């Protein structure tokens, strides 16, 4: 019988499958990750994941949408953060993004009524270059 996700949307953990080791889940439902807090390496709260955008054609995660600032959803600025730039901290149940809050304030963002054309390869390349890879201290990560 196939394994089903638990009540938190988590399916399996490393060590349960042949050849895998380390902490944390390997597969999670996308809605489990939506709403998760995002902090930087210094522990500063940067916001939360408001959406996970899928590249349906290529079968990958295009980027996560980070909601930053505002109060109770009002005045939030949204940022497209490359999935490869986020590390899931399974012990604390949050994502870590290797950027300080001031640099994030200056990042190219958008509001909830004016989303960027994500099919623009130039825009995606600029976003990827702005955030870079996950912090070396977080490798290996999930």
mmCIF file with all atom_site columns, C-alpha atoms in Angstrom:
data_model
loop_
_atom_site.group_PDB
_atom_site.id
_atom_site.type_symbol
_atom_site.label_atom_id
_atom_site.label_alt_id
_atom_site.label_comp_id
_atom_site.label_asym_id
_atom_site.label_entity_id
_atom_site.label_seq_id
_atom_site.pdbx_PDB_ins_code
_atom_site.Cartn_x
_atom_site.Cartn_y
_atom_site.Cartn_z
_atom_site.occupancy
_atom_site.B_iso_or_equiv
_atom_site.pdbx_formal_charge
_atom_site.auth_seq_id
_atom_site.auth_comp_id
_atom_site.auth_asym_id
_atom_site.auth_atom_id
_atom_site.pdbx_PDB_model_num
ATOM 1   C CA . UNK A 1 1   ? 0.000  0.000  0.000   1.00 0.00 ? 1   UNK A CA 1
ATOM 2   C CA . UNK A 1 2   ? 1.466  3.437  -0.944  1.00 0.00 ? 2   UNK A CA 1
ATOM 3   C CA . UNK A 1 3   ? 2.405  5.838  1.822   1.00 0.00 ? 3   UNK A CA 1
ATOM 4   C CA . UNK A 1 4   ? 0.068  8.821  2.278   1.00 0.00 ? 4   UNK A CA 1
ATOM 5   C CA . UNK A 1 5   ? 1.003  12.300 3.549   1.00 0.00 ? 5   UNK A CA 1
ATOM 6   C CA . UNK A 1 6   ? 0.443  12.780 7.277   1.00 0.00 ? 6   UNK A CA 1
ATOM 7   C CA . UNK A 1 7   ? -1.924 15.412 8.711   1.00 0.00 ? 7   UNK A CA 1
ATOM 8   C CA . UNK A 1 8   ? 0.779  18.070 8.198   1.00 0.00 ? 8   UNK A CA 1
ATOM 9   C CA . UNK A 1 9   ? 1.175  17.209 4.501   1.00 0.00 ? 9   UNK A CA 1
ATOM 10  C CA . UNK A 1 10  ? 4.549  15.505 4.980   1.00 0.00 ? 10  UNK A CA 1
ATOM 11  C CA . UNK A 1 11  ? 5.377  12.373 3.025   1.00 0.00 ? 11  UNK A CA 1
ATOM 12  C CA . UNK A 1 12  ? 8.388  10.363 4.166   1.00 0.00 ? 12  UNK A CA 1
ATOM 13  C CA . UNK A 1 13  ? 11.632 11.400 5.753   1.00 0.00 ? 13  UNK A CA 1
ATOM 14  C CA . UNK A 1 14  ? 15.244 10.764 4.829   1.00 0.00 ? 14  UNK A CA 1
ATOM 15  C CA . UNK A 1 15  ? 16.480 7.500  6.260   1.00 0.00 ? 15  UNK A CA 1
ATOM 16  C CA . UNK A 1 16  ? 13.219 5.751  5.485   1.00 0.00 ? 16  UNK A CA 1
ATOM 17  C CA . UNK A 1 17  ? 14.139 5.231  1.850   1.00 0.00 ? 17  UNK A CA 1
ATOM 18  C CA . UNK A 1 18  ? 17.185 3.291  0.737   1.00 0.00 ? 18  UNK A CA 1
ATOM 19  C CA . UNK A 1 19  ? 20.333 5.397  0.572   1.00 0.00 ? 19  UNK A CA 1
ATOM 20  C CA . UNK A 1 20  ? 18.895 8.539  2.174   1.00 0.00 ? 20  UNK A CA 1
ATOM 21  C CA . UNK A 1 21  ? 20.053 10.102 5.421   1.00 0.00 ? 21  UNK A CA 1
ATOM 22  C CA . UNK A 1 22  ? 19.669 13.336 7.345   1.00 0.00 ? 22  UNK A CA 1
ATOM 23  C CA . UNK A 1 23  ? 16.853 15.249 9.015   1.00 0.00 ? 23  UNK A CA 1
ATOM 24  C CA . UNK A 1 24  ? 13.529 16.339 7.640   1.00 0.00 ? 24  UNK A CA 1
ATOM 25  C CA . UNK A 1 25  ? 10.885 15.507 5.076   1.00 0.00 ? 25  UNK A CA 1
ATOM 26  C CA . UNK A 1 26  ? 11.697 14.898 1.432   1.00 0.00 ? 26  UNK A CA 1
ATOM 27  C CA . UNK A 1 27  ? 8.237  15.426 -0.050  1.00 0.00 ? 27  UNK A CA 1
ATOM 28  C CA . UNK A 1 28  ? 5.617  17.855 1.200   1.00 0.00 ? 28  UNK A CA 1
ATOM 29  C CA . UNK A 1 29  ? 2.332  19.130 -0.135  1.00 0.00 ? 29  UNK A CA 1
ATOM 30  C CA . UNK A 1 30  ? 2.635  22.684 -1.500  1.00 0.00 ? 30  UNK A CA 1
ATOM 31  C CA . UNK A 1 31  ? -0.148 23.992 0.708   1.00 0.00 ? 31  UNK A CA 1
ATOM 32  C CA . UNK A 1 32  ? 1.827  22.830 3.764   1.00 0.00 ? 32  UNK A CA 1
ATOM 33  C CA . UNK A 1 33  ? 4.595  25.279 2.828   1.00 0.00 ? 33  UNK A CA 1
ATOM 34  C CA . UNK A 1 34  ? 2.334  28.209 1.976   1.00 0.00 ? 34  UNK A CA 1
ATOM 35  C CA . UNK A 1 35  ? 2.194  30.552 4.955   1.00 0.00 ? 35  UNK A CA 1
ATOM 36  C CA . UNK A 1 36  ? 5.521  29.388 6.397   1.00 0.00 ? 36  UNK A CA 1
ATOM 37  C CA . UNK A 1 37  ? 7.673  32.064 7.990   1.00 0.00 ? 37  UNK A CA 1
ATOM 38  C CA . UNK A 1 38  ? 10.871 33.174 6.235   1.00 0.00 ? 38  UNK A CA 1
ATOM 39  C CA . UNK A 1 39  ? 13.862 34.410 8.235   1.00 0.00 ? 39  UNK A CA 1
ATOM 40  C CA . UNK A 1 40  ? 17.433 35.305 7.312   1.00 0.00 ? 40  UNK A CA 1
ATOM 41  C CA . UNK A 1 41  ? 20.648 33.837 8.748   1.00 0.00 ? 41  UNK A CA 1
ATOM 42  C CA . UNK A 1 42  ? 20.507 36.400 11.582  1.00 0.00 ? 42  UNK A CA 1
ATOM 43  C CA . UNK A 1 43  ? 17.027 35.229 12.563  1.00 0.00 ? 43  UNK A CA 1
ATOM 44  C CA . UNK A 1 44  ? 15.288 38.405 11.364  1.00 0.00 ? 44  UNK A CA 1
ATOM 45  C CA . UNK A 1 45  ? 11.772 37.741 10.156  1.00 0.00 ? 45  UNK A CA 1
ATOM 46  C CA . UNK A 1 46  ? 11.491 38.610 6.466   1.00 0.00 ? 46  UNK A CA 1
ATOM 47  C CA . UNK A 1 47  ? 7.886  37.620 5.850   1.00 0.00 ? 47  UNK A CA 1
ATOM 48  C CA . UNK A 1 48  ? 6.092  34.469 4.782   1.00 0.00 ? 48  UNK A CA 1
ATOM 49  C CA . UNK A 1 49  ? 5.567  32.318 1.711   1.00 0.00 ? 49  UNK A CA 1
ATOM 50  C CA . UNK A 1 50  ? 2.275  33.434 0.183   1.00 0.00 ? 50  UNK A CA 1
ATOM 51  C CA . UNK A 1 51  ? 2.391  31.315 -2.984  1.00 0.00 ? 51  UNK A CA 1
ATOM 52  C CA . UNK A 1 52  ? 4.474  28.638 -4.665  1.00 0.00 ? 52  UNK A CA 1
ATOM 53  C CA . UNK A 1 53  ? 4.542  29.141 -8.409  1.00 0.00 ? 53  UNK A CA 1
ATOM 54  C CA . UNK A 1 54  ? 4.825  26.044 -10.582 1.00 0.00 ? 54  UNK A CA 1
ATOM 55  C CA . UNK A 1 55  ? 6.382  25.847 -14.022 1.00 0.00 ? 55  UNK A CA 1
ATOM 56  C CA . UNK A 1 56  ? 3.779  23.476 -15.392 1.00 0.00 ? 56  UNK A CA 1
ATOM 57  C CA . UNK A 1 57  ? 5.546  22.972 -18.726 1.00 0.00 ? 57  UNK A CA 1
ATOM 58  C CA . UNK A 1 58  ? 8.853  21.885 -17.153 1.00 0.00 ? 58  UNK A CA 1
ATOM 59  C CA . UNK A 1 59  ? 7.420  20.252 -14.041 1.00 0.00 ? 59  UNK A CA 1
ATOM 60  C CA . UNK A 1 60  ? 9.428  22.369 -11.566 1.00 0.00 ? 60  UNK A CA 1
ATOM 61  C CA . UNK A 1 61  ? 8.903  25.042 -8.945  1.00 0.00 ? 61  UNK A CA 1
ATOM 62  C CA . UNK A 1 62  ? 9.497  28.359 -10.720 1.00 0.00 ? 62  UNK A CA 1
ATOM 63  C CA . UNK A 1 63  ? 9.723  30.453 -7.550  1.00 0.00 ? 63  UNK A CA 1
ATOM 64  C CA . UNK A 1 64  ? 8.189  31.132 -4.161  1.00 0.00 ? 64  UNK A CA 1
ATOM 65  C CA . UNK A 1 65  ? 6.321  34.373 -3.534  1.00 0.00 ? 65  UNK A CA 1
ATOM 66  C CA . UNK A 1 66  ? 7.572  36.047 -0.374  1.00 0.00 ? 66  UNK A CA 1
ATOM 67  C CA . UNK A 1 67  ? 5.184  38.509 1.255   1.00 0.00 ? 67  UNK A CA 1
ATOM 68  C CA . UNK A 1 68  ? 7.082  41.230 3.138   1.00 0.00 ? 68  UNK A CA 1
ATOM 69  C CA . UNK A 1 69  ? 5.966  44.264 5.125   1.00 0.00 ? 69  UNK A CA 1
ATOM 70  C CA . UNK A 1 70  ? 2.456  45.520 5.548   1.00 0.00 ? 70  UNK A CA 1
ATOM 71  C CA . UNK A 1 71  ? 0.044  44.499 8.269   1.00 0.00 ? 71  UNK A CA 1
ATOM 72  C CA . UNK A 1 72  ? -2.655 41.821 8.081   1.00 0.00 ? 72  UNK A CA 1
ATOM 73  C CA . UNK A 1 73  ? -2.114 41.523 4.330   1.00 0.00 ? 73  UNK A CA 1
ATOM 74  C CA . UNK A 1 74  ? -2.437 45.260 3.692   1.00 0.00 ? 74  UNK A CA 1
ATOM 75  C CA . UNK A 1 75  ? 0.499  47.013 2.059   1.00 0.00 ? 75  UNK A CA 1
ATOM 76  C CA . UNK A 1 76  ? 2.514  43.831 1.596   1.00 0.00 ? 76  UNK A CA 1
ATOM 77  C CA . UNK A 1 77  ? 5.150  43.873 -1.091  1.00 0.00 ? 77  UNK A CA 1
ATOM 78  C CA . UNK A 1 78  ? 5.618  40.596 -2.925  1.00 0.00 ? 78  UNK A CA 1
ATOM 79  C CA . UNK A 1 79  ? 8.925  39.159 -4.105  1.00 0.00 ? 79  UNK A CA 1
ATOM 80  C CA . UNK A 1 80  ? 9.601  36.266 -6.453  1.00 0.00 ? 80  UNK A CA 1
ATOM 81  C CA . UNK A 1 81  ? 12.320 34.244 -4.717  1.00 0.00 ? 81  UNK A CA 1
ATOM 82  C CA . UNK A 1 82  ? 14.005 31.400 -6.591  1.00 0.00 ? 82  UNK A CA 1
ATOM 83  C CA . UNK A 1 83  ? 13.252 28.079 -4.939  1.00 0.00 ? 83  UNK A CA 1
ATOM 84  C CA . UNK A 1 84  ? 16.987 27.261 -4.924  1.00 0.00 ? 84  UNK A CA 1
ATOM 85  C CA . UNK A 1 85  ? 17.612 30.306 -2.708  1.00 0.00 ? 85  UNK A CA 1
ATOM 86  C CA . UNK A 1 86  ? 15.450 29.022 0.148   1.00 0.00 ? 86  UNK A CA 1
ATOM 87  C CA . UNK A 1 87  ? 16.490 26.467 2.764   1.00 0.00 ? 87  UNK A CA 1
ATOM 88  C CA . UNK A 1 88  ? 13.840 24.668 4.792   1.00 0.00 ? 88  UNK A CA 1
ATOM 89  C CA . UNK A 1 89  ? 14.779 24.555 8.470   1.00 0.00 ? 89  UNK A CA 1
ATOM 90  C CA . UNK A 1 90  ? 12.788 21.510 9.582   1.00 0.00 ? 90  UNK A CA 1
ATOM 91  C CA . UNK A 1 91  ? 13.638 21.945 13.264  1.00 0.00 ? 91  UNK A CA 1
ATOM 92  C CA . UNK A 1 92  ? 12.192 25.465 13.420  1.00 0.00 ? 92  UNK A CA 1
ATOM 93  C CA . UNK A 1 93  ? 9.587  24.943 10.685  1.00 0.00 ? 93  UNK A CA 1
ATOM 94  C CA . UNK A 1 94  ? 10.574 27.982 8.646   1.00 0.00 ? 94  UNK A CA 1
ATOM 95  C CA . UNK A 1 95  ? 12.519 28.903 5.540   1.00 0.00 ? 95  UNK A CA 1
ATOM 96  C CA . UNK A 1 96  ? 15.907 30.634 5.627   1.00 0.00 ? 96  UNK A CA 1
ATOM 97  C CA . UNK A 1 97  ? 16.779 33.127 2.913   1.00 0.00 ? 97  UNK A CA 1
ATOM 98  C CA . UNK A 1 98  ? 20.377 34.351 2.661   1.00 0.00 ? 98  UNK A CA 1
ATOM 99  C CA . UNK A 1 99  ? 19.611 38.099 2.480   1.00 0.00 ? 99  UNK A CA 1
ATOM 100 C CA . UNK A 1 100 ? 19.460 40.927 5.001   1.00 0.00 ? 100 UNK A CA 1
ATOM 101 C CA . UNK A 1 101 ? 16.223 42.840 5.496   1.00 0.00 ? 101 UNK A CA 1
ATOM 102 C CA . UNK A 1 102 ? 17.573 46.070 3.963   1.00 0.00 ? 102 UNK A CA 1
ATOM 103 C CA . UNK A 1 103 ? 18.656 44.314 0.762   1.00 0.00 ? 103 UNK A CA 1
ATOM 104 C CA . UNK A 1 104 ? 15.233 42.651 0.571   1.00 0.00 ? 104 UNK A CA 1
ATOM 105 C CA . UNK A 1 105 ? 13.560 46.076 0.815   1.00 0.00 ? 105 UNK A CA 1
ATOM 106 C CA . UNK A 1 106 ? 15.543 47.067 -2.299  1.00 0.00 ? 106 UNK A CA 1
ATOM 107 C CA . UNK A 1 107 ? 14.778 43.868 -4.215  1.00 0.00 ? 107 UNK A CA 1
ATOM 108 C CA . UNK A 1 108 ? 12.618 43.983 -7.328  1.00 0.00 ? 108 UNK A CA 1
ATOM 109 C CA . UNK A 1 109 ? 9.113  43.279 -6.122  1.00 0.00 ? 109 UNK A CA 1
ATOM 110 C CA . UNK A 1 110 ? 5.496  43.604 -7.141  1.00 0.00 ? 110 UNK A CA 1
ATOM 111 C CA . UNK A 1 111 ? 2.096  44.154 -5.579  1.00 0.00 ? 111 UNK A CA 1
ATOM 112 C CA . UNK A 1 112 ? -0.729 41.655 -5.470  1.00 0.00 ? 112 UNK A CA 1
ATOM 113 C CA . UNK A 1 113 ? -2.603 43.411 -8.296  1.00 0.00 ? 113 UNK A CA 1
ATOM 114 C CA . UNK A 1 114 ? 0.335  43.644 -10.735 1.00 0.00 ? 114 UNK A CA 1
ATOM 115 C CA . UNK A 1 115 ? 2.165  40.353 -11.093 1.00 0.00 ? 115 UNK A CA 1
ATOM 116 C CA . UNK A 1 116 ? 5.209  40.139 -13.373 1.00 0.00 ? 116 UNK A CA 1
ATOM 117 C CA . UNK A 1 117 ? 5.203  38.170 -16.599 1.00 0.00 ? 117 UNK A CA 1
ATOM 118 C CA . UNK A 1 118 ? 7.141  35.181 -15.277 1.00 0.00 ? 118 UNK A CA 1
ATOM 119 C CA . UNK A 1 119 ? 7.565  33.776 -18.771 1.00 0.00 ? 119 UNK A CA 1
ATOM 120 C CA . UNK A 1 120 ? 10.063 36.585 -19.370 1.00 0.00 ? 120 UNK A CA 1
ATOM 121 C CA . UNK A 1 121 ? 13.417 34.746 -19.246 1.00 0.00 ? 121 UNK A CA 1
ATOM 122 C CA . UNK A 1 122 ? 15.291 38.020 -18.694 1.00 0.00 ? 122 UNK A CA 1
ATOM 123 C CA . UNK A 1 123 ? 13.196 38.847 -15.618 1.00 0.00 ? 123 UNK A CA 1
ATOM 124 C CA . UNK A 1 124 ? 13.658 35.337 -14.197 1.00 0.00 ? 124 UNK A CA 1
ATOM 125 C CA . UNK A 1 125 ? 17.410 35.585 -14.742 1.00 0.00 ? 125 UNK A CA 1
ATOM 126 C CA . UNK A 1 126 ? 17.568 38.938 -12.917 1.00 0.00 ? 126 UNK A CA 1
ATOM 127 C CA . UNK A 1 127 ? 15.593 37.568 -9.977  1.00 0.00 ? 127 UNK A CA 1
ATOM 128 C CA . UNK A 1 128 ? 17.813 34.488 -9.785  1.00 0.00 ? 128 UNK A CA 1
ATOM 129 C CA . UNK A 1 129 ? 20.987 36.619 -9.835  1.00 0.00 ? 129 UNK A CA 1
ATOM 130 C CA . UNK A 1 130 ? 19.660 38.993 -7.145  1.00 0.00 ? 130 UNK A CA 1
ATOM 131 C CA . UNK A 1 131 ? 19.095 36.291 -4.528  1.00 0.00 ? 131 UNK A CA 1
ATOM 132 C CA . UNK A 1 132 ? 21.781 33.774 -5.475  1.00 0.00 ? 132 UNK A CA 1
ATOM 133 C CA . UNK A 1 133 ? 22.095 30.317 -3.950  1.00 0.00 ? 133 UNK A CA 1
ATOM 134 C CA . UNK A 1 134 ? 21.191 29.209 -0.463  1.00 0.00 ? 134 UNK A CA 1
ATOM 135 C CA . UNK A 1 135 ? 23.733 30.080 2.245   1.00 0.00 ? 135 UNK A CA 1
ATOM 136 C CA . UNK A 1 136 ? 26.670 27.673 2.423   1.00 0.00 ? 136 UNK A CA 1
ATOM 137 C CA . UNK A 1 137 ? 25.906 27.083 6.116   1.00 0.00 ? 137 UNK A CA 1
ATOM 138 C CA . UNK A 1 138 ? 22.559 25.617 5.114   1.00 0.00 ? 138 UNK A CA 1
ATOM 139 C CA . UNK A 1 139 ? 23.945 22.935 2.749   1.00 0.00 ? 139 UNK A CA 1
ATOM 140 C CA . UNK A 1 140 ? 22.917 20.215 2.483   1.00 0.00 ? 140 UNK A CA 1
ATOM 141 C CA . UNK A 1 141 ? 19.327 21.287 2.793   1.00 0.00 ? 141 UNK A CA 1
ATOM 142 C CA . UNK A 1 142 ? 15.942 20.055 1.796   1.00 0.00 ? 142 UNK A CA 1
#
